[in-house]
Coordinates of C-alpha atoms in Angstrom, one line a residue:
X67 CA 80.9 71.4 74.6
X68 CA 84.5 72.5 74.9
X69 CA 87.8 72.2 73.0
X70 CA 89.8 70.9 75.9
X71 CA 88.1 68.6 78.4
X72 CA 90.1 65.5 79.1
X73 CA 88.8 62.0 79.0
X74 CA 86.2 61.0 81.5
X75 CA 87.2 58.9 84.4
X76 CA 85.6 55.5 84.9
X77 CA 85.9 56.0 88.6
X78 CA 83.5 55.8 91.5
X79 CA 84.5 58.2 94.3
X80 CA 84.5 56.8 97.8
X81 CA 81.3 57.0 99.8
X82 CA 80.2 58.4 103.1
X83 CA 77.1 57.1 104.8
X84 CA 74.3 59.6 105.3
X85 CA 74.9 62.6 107.5
X86 CA 72.5 65.2 108.9
X87 CA 69.5 62.9 108.2
X88 CA 66.3 64.8 107.8
X89 CA 63.3 63.7 109.8
X90 CA 59.7 64.8 109.2
X91 CA 58.4 64.9 112.8
X92 CA 54.8 65.3 111.5
X93 CA 55.2 61.9 109.9
X94 CA 57.5 59.8 112.1
X95 CA 59.5 57.3 110.1
X96 CA 59.6 53.6 111.0
X97 CA 62.8 51.7 111.6
X98 CA 62.3 50.1 108.2
X99 CA 62.4 53.5 106.5
X100 CA 65.4 54.7 108.4
X101 CA 67.2 51.4 107.7
X102 CA 66.5 51.8 104.0
X103 CA 67.8 55.4 104.0
X104 CA 70.9 54.3 105.9
X105 CA 71.7 51.5 103.5
X106 CA 71.3 53.7 100.4
X107 CA 74.6 54.7 98.9
X108 CA 75.0 57.7 96.5
X109 CA 77.8 57.2 94.0
X110 CA 79.5 59.9 92.0
X111 CA 81.4 59.4 88.7
X112 CA 83.5 62.3 87.5
X113 CA 83.1 63.1 83.8
X114 CA 86.1 65.3 83.4
X115 CA 89.6 65.3 84.8
X116 CA 90.9 68.7 83.7
X117 CA 89.5 71.9 82.4
X118 CA 91.3 74.8 80.7
X119 CA 88.9 77.7 80.9
X120 CA 90.5 79.5 78.0
X121 CA 89.2 76.7 75.8
X122 CA 85.7 76.4 77.1
X123 CA 83.0 77.5 74.6
X124 CA 79.8 76.6 76.6
X125 CA 78.2 78.3 79.6
X126 CA 77.8 75.1 81.6
X127 CA 80.0 72.0 82.0
X128 CA 79.1 68.5 83.3
X129 CA 81.4 67.6 86.2
X130 CA 79.9 64.3 87.2
X131 CA 77.0 61.8 87.1
X132 CA 75.4 59.9 89.9
X133 CA 73.4 56.7 90.5
X134 CA 70.3 58.7 91.5
X135 CA 67.1 58.1 89.6
X136 CA 65.0 60.8 88.2
X137 CA 63.1 62.7 90.9
X138 CA 65.4 61.5 93.8
X139 CA 67.0 65.0 94.1
X140 CA 66.4 68.5 92.9
X141 CA 70.1 69.2 92.4
X142 CA 73.5 69.1 94.1
X143 CA 75.8 71.4 96.2
X144 CA 79.4 71.3 95.0
X145 CA 82.1 72.3 97.4
X146 CA 85.3 73.4 95.8
X147 CA 88.4 73.3 98.0
X148 CA 92.1 72.8 98.0
X149 CA 94.6 70.9 100.2
X150 CA 96.8 74.0 100.8
X151 CA 94.0 76.6 101.1
X152 CA 91.7 77.0 104.1
X153 CA 88.9 78.7 102.1
X154 CA 86.1 76.7 100.5
X155 CA 83.5 77.8 97.9
X156 CA 80.1 76.3 97.2
X157 CA 78.3 76.3 93.8
X158 CA 75.2 74.6 92.6
X159 CA 74.9 71.7 90.2
X160 CA 71.8 70.6 88.4
X161 CA 70.3 67.1 88.5
X162 CA 72.6 66.0 85.7
X163 CA 75.8 67.3 87.4
X164 CA 76.2 70.4 85.3
X165 CA 77.6 73.6 86.8
X166 CA 78.1 77.2 85.6
X167 CA 81.5 77.6 83.9
X168 CA 81.8 81.2 85.2
X169 CA 81.0 80.1 88.8
X170 CA 83.4 77.2 88.7
X171 CA 86.2 79.4 87.3
X172 CA 85.5 82.1 89.9
X173 CA 85.7 79.5 92.6
X174 CA 89.1 78.4 91.4
X175 CA 90.3 82.0 91.2
X176 CA 89.1 82.7 94.7
X177 CA 91.2 79.9 96.0
X178 CA 94.4 80.4 94.0
X179 CA 94.1 83.8 92.2
X180 CA 93.6 84.4 88.4
X181 CA 97.1 83.4 87.1
X182 CA 96.7 80.9 84.2
X183 CA 98.4 78.1 86.1
X184 CA 96.9 74.6 86.3
X185 CA 95.6 74.0 89.9
X186 CA 94.4 70.9 91.7
X187 CA 91.0 71.4 93.3
X188 CA 88.9 69.0 95.3
X189 CA 85.2 68.6 94.2
X190 CA 82.9 67.4 97.0
X191 CA 79.3 66.5 96.0
X192 CA 76.3 66.6 98.4
X193 CA 72.6 66.3 97.9
X194 CA 69.3 65.8 99.7
X195 CA 68.1 62.5 98.5
X196 CA 64.6 60.9 98.5
X197 CA 64.8 57.3 99.5
X198 CA 61.8 54.9 99.2
X199 CA 61.1 52.1 101.6
X200 CA 58.2 49.8 102.5
X201 CA 56.9 52.4 105.0
X202 CA 57.2 55.4 102.7
X203 CA 59.8 57.9 101.6
X204 CA 62.5 59.6 103.7
X205 CA 64.7 62.6 102.8
X206 CA 68.4 62.3 103.8
X207 CA 71.5 64.2 103.1
X208 CA 74.2 62.3 101.3
X209 CA 77.8 63.5 100.7
X210 CA 80.5 61.7 98.7
X211 CA 84.2 62.2 99.4
X212 CA 86.0 64.5 96.9
X213 CA 87.5 63.8 93.6
X214 CA 90.3 65.9 92.1
X215 CA 89.8 68.3 89.2
X216 CA 92.7 70.0 87.4
X217 CA 91.6 73.6 86.4
X218 CA 93.4 76.4 84.6
X219 CA 91.9 79.9 84.8
X220 CA 91.5 81.9 81.6
X221 CA 93.9 84.9 81.9
X222 CA 96.5 86.6 79.8
X223 CA 100.2 86.7 80.5
X224 CA 101.1 89.5 82.8
X225 CA 104.8 90.3 83.3
X226 CA 105.8 90.6 87.0
X227 CA 108.6 93.0 86.0
X228 CA 106.1 95.5 84.6
X229 CA 106.1 97.2 81.2
X230 CA 108.1 99.9 79.5
X231 CA 106.8 102.5 77.1
X232 CA 108.7 102.7 73.8
X233 CA 107.9 105.0 70.9
X234 CA 108.5 108.5 69.7
X235 CA 109.0 109.7 73.3
X236 CA 112.6 108.4 73.0
X237 CA 113.0 108.2 69.2
X238 CA 112.0 104.5 69.0
X239 CA 115.2 103.3 70.6
X240 CA 113.1 100.4 71.9
X241 CA 115.2 100.1 75.1
X242 CA 114.2 99.8 78.8
X243 CA 114.2 103.4 80.1
X244 CA 113.5 103.8 83.8
X245 CA 111.5 107.0 83.3
X246 CA 109.0 105.0 81.1
X247 CA 108.7 102.0 83.5
X248 CA 105.1 101.1 84.1
X249 CA 104.5 99.4 87.5
X250 CA 101.5 98.2 89.4
X251 CA 100.7 98.7 93.1
X252 CA 102.7 95.6 94.0
X253 CA 101.8 92.1 95.0
X254 CA 100.0 89.6 92.8
X255 CA 99.9 91.1 89.3
X256 CA 96.6 89.2 88.6
X257 CA 95.0 90.8 91.6
X258 CA 96.5 94.2 90.7
X259 CA 96.6 94.2 86.8
X260 CA 96.8 98.0 86.4
X261 CA 100.2 99.3 85.4
X262 CA 101.0 103.0 85.1
X263 CA 103.7 105.5 84.7
X264 CA 103.8 109.3 84.8
X265 CA 105.9 110.8 82.0
X266 CA 107.0 114.4 81.3
X267 CA 105.9 116.1 78.1
X268 CA 108.5 115.8 75.2
X269 CA 109.3 119.0 73.3
X270 CA 108.2 118.9 69.7
X271 CA 105.7 116.0 70.0
X272 CA 102.1 116.9 69.1
X273 CA 100.8 113.3 68.9
X274 CA 102.4 110.7 71.1
X275 CA 102.8 107.2 69.6
X276 CA 103.8 104.4 71.9
X277 CA 103.7 100.7 72.6
X278 CA 104.0 98.9 75.9
X279 CA 106.6 96.2 76.1
X280 CA 106.9 93.6 78.9
X281 CA 110.1 93.7 80.9
X282 CA 110.9 90.2 79.9
X283 CA 110.6 91.0 76.1
X284 CA 113.9 92.9 76.1
X285 CA 117.4 91.6 76.0
X286 CA 118.7 90.8 79.5
X287 CA 120.6 94.2 79.6
X288 CA 117.5 96.0 78.4
X289 CA 119.2 97.3 75.3
X290 CA 116.7 95.9 72.7
X291 CA 113.3 94.4 72.3
X292 CA 113.6 90.8 71.2
X293 CA 110.1 89.5 71.6
X294 CA 107.7 91.9 69.8
X295 CA 104.7 89.5 69.7
X296 CA 104.0 90.0 73.4
X297 CA 104.1 93.8 73.1
X298 CA 100.9 95.8 73.8
X299 CA 99.6 97.8 70.8
X300 CA 96.5 99.4 69.5
X301 CA 93.9 96.8 68.3
X302 CA 94.1 95.7 64.7
X303 CA 92.6 98.2 62.4
X304 CA 92.5 101.0 65.0
X305 CA 94.5 104.1 63.9
X306 CA 93.0 107.0 65.9
X307 CA 94.4 109.3 68.6
X308 CA 92.5 108.9 71.9
X309 CA 93.0 109.3 75.6
X310 CA 91.4 105.9 76.3
X311 CA 90.5 102.7 74.5
X312 CA 91.2 99.0 73.9
X313 CA 94.6 97.4 73.4
X314 CA 95.9 94.3 71.8
X315 CA 98.1 92.1 74.1
X316 CA 99.8 90.4 71.2
X317 CA 101.0 93.4 69.1
X318 CA 98.3 92.9 66.4
X319 CA 97.8 96.6 65.7
X320 CA 99.7 99.8 65.3
X321 CA 100.9 102.4 67.8
X322 CA 98.7 103.6 70.7
X323 CA 98.3 107.3 70.0
X324 CA 97.2 110.3 72.0
X325 CA 97.5 114.1 71.4
X326 CA 99.6 116.4 73.4
X327 CA 97.5 118.7 75.7
X328 CA 98.4 122.3 76.1
X329 CA 99.5 123.2 79.6
X330 CA 100.0 119.6 80.7
X331 CA 102.8 119.1 83.2
X332 CA 102.8 115.4 82.8
X333 CA 100.8 112.5 81.4
X334 CA 99.7 109.5 83.5
X335 CA 99.4 106.4 81.3
X336 CA 97.7 103.3 82.7
X337 CA 97.0 99.9 81.1
X338 CA 94.7 97.2 82.6
X339 CA 96.0 93.9 81.3
X340 CA 93.0 91.9 82.4
X341 CA 90.5 94.3 80.8
X342 CA 92.7 95.1 77.8
X343 CA 92.2 98.8 78.1
X344 CA 94.4 101.9 78.4
X345 CA 93.9 105.5 79.7
X346 CA 95.9 108.7 79.5
X347 CA 95.4 111.5 81.9
X348 CA 96.9 114.9 81.2
X349 CA 97.9 116.3 84.6
X350 CA 98.1 120.0 85.0
X351 CA 97.7 120.4 88.8
X352 CA 100.5 122.5 90.5
X353 CA 103.6 120.6 91.6
X354 CA 106.5 121.3 93.9
X355 CA 110.1 120.2 93.6
X356 CA 113.2 120.7 95.8
X357 CA 116.9 120.8 94.9
X358 CA 120.0 121.8 96.8
X359 CA 123.7 121.4 97.4
X360 CA 123.3 117.6 98.1
X361 CA 121.2 117.3 95.0
X362 CA 123.4 118.8 92.4
X363 CA 121.7 122.1 92.5
X364 CA 119.2 121.1 89.9
X365 CA 121.7 120.6 87.1
X366 CA 119.4 117.9 85.6
X367 CA 115.8 117.0 85.9
X368 CA 116.8 114.1 88.1
X369 CA 118.4 116.6 90.6
X370 CA 115.0 117.8 91.6
X371 CA 113.0 115.8 94.2
X372 CA 109.2 115.9 93.9
X373 CA 107.3 116.6 97.1
X374 CA 104.0 114.9 97.8
X375 CA 100.8 116.9 97.4
X376 CA 98.4 116.6 100.3
X377 CA 95.2 114.8 99.1
X378 CA 92.9 117.7 98.3
X379 CA 89.9 115.6 97.2
X380 CA 86.6 116.4 98.7
X381 CA 87.8 119.8 100.0
X382 CA 85.4 122.4 98.6
X383 CA 87.1 125.1 100.7
X384 CA 90.4 124.7 98.9
X385 CA 92.3 125.0 102.2
X386 CA 94.4 121.9 101.5
X387 CA 95.4 122.9 98.0
X388 CA 99.0 123.8 97.5
X389 CA 100.4 121.9 100.6
X390 CA 103.3 119.5 100.0
X391 CA 105.4 117.3 102.2
X392 CA 108.5 115.1 102.1
X393 CA 110.4 113.0 104.6
X394 CA 114.2 113.1 104.1
X395 CA 117.5 112.8 105.9
X396 CA 119.3 116.1 105.8
X397 CA 123.0 116.4 106.3
X398 CA 124.9 119.1 108.3
X399 CA 124.6 122.5 106.7
X400 CA 122.5 121.2 103.8
X401 CA 121.0 124.0 101.7
X402 CA 117.9 123.8 99.5
X403 CA 115.1 125.6 97.8
X404 CA 111.9 125.0 95.9
X405 CA 110.3 125.4 92.4
X406 CA 107.0 124.6 90.9
X407 CA 108.7 122.4 88.2
X408 CA 111.9 120.4 88.0
X409 CA 113.8 123.4 86.6
X410 CA 115.1 126.8 87.5
X411 CA 112.0 129.0 87.2
X412 CA 109.9 130.8 89.8
X413 CA 112.1 129.2 92.5
X414 CA 111.9 130.4 96.1
X415 CA 113.4 129.7 99.5
X416 CA 115.2 131.2 102.5
X417 CA 114.2 134.8 103.3
X418 CA 111.4 134.6 100.8
X419 CA 109.5 132.2 103.1
X420 CA 108.1 132.1 106.7
X421 CA 109.9 129.2 108.4
X422 CA 108.9 127.4 111.6
X423 CA 111.7 125.3 112.9
X424 CA 109.6 123.0 115.1
X425 CA 112.3 120.3 115.1
X426 CA 115.3 122.4 116.4
X427 CA 117.2 121.6 113.2
X428 CA 119.4 124.7 113.6
X429 CA 117.6 126.3 110.6
X430 CA 119.1 129.4 109.0
X431 CA 118.3 131.6 106.0
X432 CA 121.2 131.8 103.6
X433 CA 119.8 134.5 101.3
X434 CA 117.1 132.8 99.2
X435 CA 118.4 129.4 100.2
X436 CA 117.0 127.4 103.2
X437 CA 119.7 125.8 105.4
X438 CA 119.5 123.0 108.0
X439 CA 122.6 122.9 110.1
X440 CA 121.9 119.8 112.2
X441 CA 121.8 116.5 110.4
X442 CA 118.9 114.1 110.9
X443 CA 115.5 113.0 109.7
X444 CA 112.9 115.7 109.2
X445 CA 109.6 116.1 107.5
X446 CA 109.3 119.4 105.6
X447 CA 105.9 120.8 104.9
X448 CA 105.5 123.6 102.4
X449 CA 102.3 125.7 101.9
X450 CA 102.9 127.4 98.6
X451 CA 99.9 129.8 99.0
X452 CA 101.5 131.5 102.0
X453 CA 105.2 130.5 101.2
X454 CA 105.4 128.8 104.7
X455 CA 107.9 126.1 105.5
X456 CA 107.4 123.9 108.6
X457 CA 110.3 121.7 109.7
X458 CA 109.2 118.9 112.0
X459 CA 110.4 115.6 113.4
X460 CA 108.8 113.0 111.2
X461 CA 105.9 111.2 112.9
X462 CA 104.4 108.2 111.1
X463 CA 101.5 106.4 112.6
X464 CA 99.4 103.3 112.2
X465 CA 95.7 103.7 112.4
X466 CA 92.5 101.7 111.9
X467 CA 91.6 98.1 112.3
X468 CA 95.2 96.8 112.7
X469 CA 95.4 98.9 115.9
X470 CA 91.8 98.4 117.1
X471 CA 90.9 102.1 116.8
X472 CA 90.6 105.2 114.6
X473 CA 92.0 107.9 116.9
X474 CA 94.9 109.7 115.2
X475 CA 98.2 110.6 116.8
X476 CA 98.3 107.9 119.4
X477 CA 101.8 107.3 120.8
X478 CA 101.4 103.5 120.9
X479 CA 100.9 103.6 117.1
X480 CA 104.0 105.6 116.3
X481 CA 106.8 104.3 114.1
X482 CA 110.4 104.4 115.3
X483 CA 112.7 106.9 113.6
X484 CA 116.0 105.5 112.2
X485 CA 119.3 106.8 113.5
X486 CA 121.2 106.5 110.2
X487 CA 120.6 107.9 106.8
X488 CA 120.0 104.5 105.3
X489 CA 117.8 103.2 108.2
X490 CA 114.1 102.2 108.2
X491 CA 111.1 103.6 110.0
X492 CA 109.6 100.6 111.8
X493 CA 106.0 100.3 113.0
X494 CA 104.7 98.7 116.2
X495 CA 103.6 95.0 115.7
X496 CA 100.1 94.9 114.2
X497 CA 97.6 94.2 117.0
X498 CA 95.0 92.6 114.6
X499 CA 94.9 90.8 111.3
X500 CA 93.2 93.4 109.1
X501 CA 93.8 96.0 106.3
X502 CA 96.8 98.1 107.3
X503 CA 96.6 101.9 107.1
X504 CA 99.4 104.4 107.9
X505 CA 100.1 108.1 107.5
X506 CA 102.7 110.8 108.0
X507 CA 101.5 113.7 110.4
X508 CA 101.2 116.9 108.4
X509 CA 100.3 120.1 110.2
X510 CA 96.7 121.2 109.8
X511 CA 95.2 118.4 107.7
X512 CA 93.3 115.2 108.3
X513 CA 95.4 112.1 108.6
X514 CA 94.0 110.5 105.4
X515 CA 95.2 113.4 103.4
X516 CA 98.8 112.3 103.9
X517 CA 98.2 108.6 104.0
X518 CA 100.2 106.0 102.1
X519 CA 100.6 102.2 101.9
X520 CA 103.1 99.5 100.9
X521 CA 102.3 97.5 97.8
X522 CA 104.8 94.7 97.3
X523 CA 108.0 96.7 98.0
X524 CA 106.8 100.1 96.9
X525 CA 105.4 102.9 99.0
X526 CA 102.5 104.6 97.2
X527 CA 101.3 108.0 98.5
X528 CA 97.6 108.7 98.5
X529 CA 97.6 112.0 96.6
X530 CA 94.1 111.5 95.2
X531 CA 91.1 109.2 95.6
X532 CA 91.2 106.0 97.7
X533 CA 93.8 103.3 97.9
X534 CA 93.4 99.5 97.5
X535 CA 93.4 97.6 100.8
X536 CA 96.5 95.8 102.0
X537 CA 95.7 92.9 104.3
X538 CA 98.3 92.0 107.0
X539 CA 98.6 89.5 109.8
X540 CA 98.7 90.3 113.5
X541 CA 102.3 90.4 114.8
X542 CA 103.7 91.7 111.5
X543 CA 105.4 95.1 111.1
X544 CA 105.8 97.7 108.4
X545 CA 109.4 98.8 107.4
X546 CA 109.7 102.0 105.4
X547 CA 112.6 103.7 103.6
X548 CA 112.2 107.4 102.6
X549 CA 112.7 109.2 100.3
X550 CA 113.3 106.0 98.1
X551 CA 109.6 105.0 98.7
X552 CA 110.6 101.4 99.4
X553 CA 108.9 99.3 102.0
X554 CA 108.1 95.8 103.2
X555 CA 105.6 94.2 105.6
X556 CA 106.8 91.1 107.4

């Protein structure tokens, strides 16, 4: 039946007397029938003490047997619960005490998550039982107090520290490089098993060849891979270049390969550890970067800050295309300008733009440089189609179920603005336990086009599609740090 089911327990779980007795009012039962039903005791004997789902080979597993005779019941209801989890899950068992392996594993995962850790779950068995007496049969509900089952979900190892690309992108140095760090949306890695990174094209490479190495597989200082068997590779025998496909989680195959795409500005590489798949998207949408005197005037790629594109999905008019925003603390007399890539080409600013200083920042043109003379927190909004710059006080709002409404721009949902450069934007306390949603106010666009959320400790901007829900508890608050994109909810 399975490779790893521990010895059966010669144990009779404790009993409850009948509860929720069923009475057929068309055929009233005598005291004798009721007395027989009351005295009848259902006994449950567990047949397994532990299950490792990774070792199960059958679709059904027998959890228990009972003392019921053939025809006394049509089956059982099994309630799966845990001492430290409020939720319970019910699954069906047949007349012999067999349950679906998939349903049982899903019940364990719904209580504890999918991590391959041994968990203790309580198994409670109930049934409608036909009891005979001198005066005829009566149907009663019987329930037996729970027995404990040890259960381990079937799931691969997932590194909470994320994964790093190694390969011809950095000459196979096989070290941890921040620019190649693949991360998920935060939180439980088994609930969010997709890890991704956006990398810049590398000059001279026509076919990229990479592997994905867990953070823990490197030396402690990140200088070398020391545990290759847990690296992610192409499957054994697969040696083709493709933008999506399967992966091996134990380095059984060669390199994952994909061809360079002409005109690509970056590549977004994603791996789903639970599904053992990868995907590469060549990104060629316009981008916008900023540099200035506080950013090294663009001496290196890292001296350019990338602005966030307004989510232009589902906009057939194209009115939201080419609008970018950023929240940042500007220092006194800070100068800056913009470019469509992280390099000096087609850059613009200052008297080349129309500037609306809505925040009274003391803005000045300094030739083709923009200049803010008064230090403070600002949100800058750039429309590259019209070369317009709006400088506003940053307004960040909660919206949706945590506030009890979907009206945008309500003062009672506004975050506080920090008074120092290293301070945090802080939300009002959440009014309700629900999925939190928040956004930065950007002139002329719907709130969800500049939405973001906090996953773990990372702020993820919604620049395309939808975002995964983030459940929170009433009374908690969101704390945000820009432009580092760090956050927390507590």
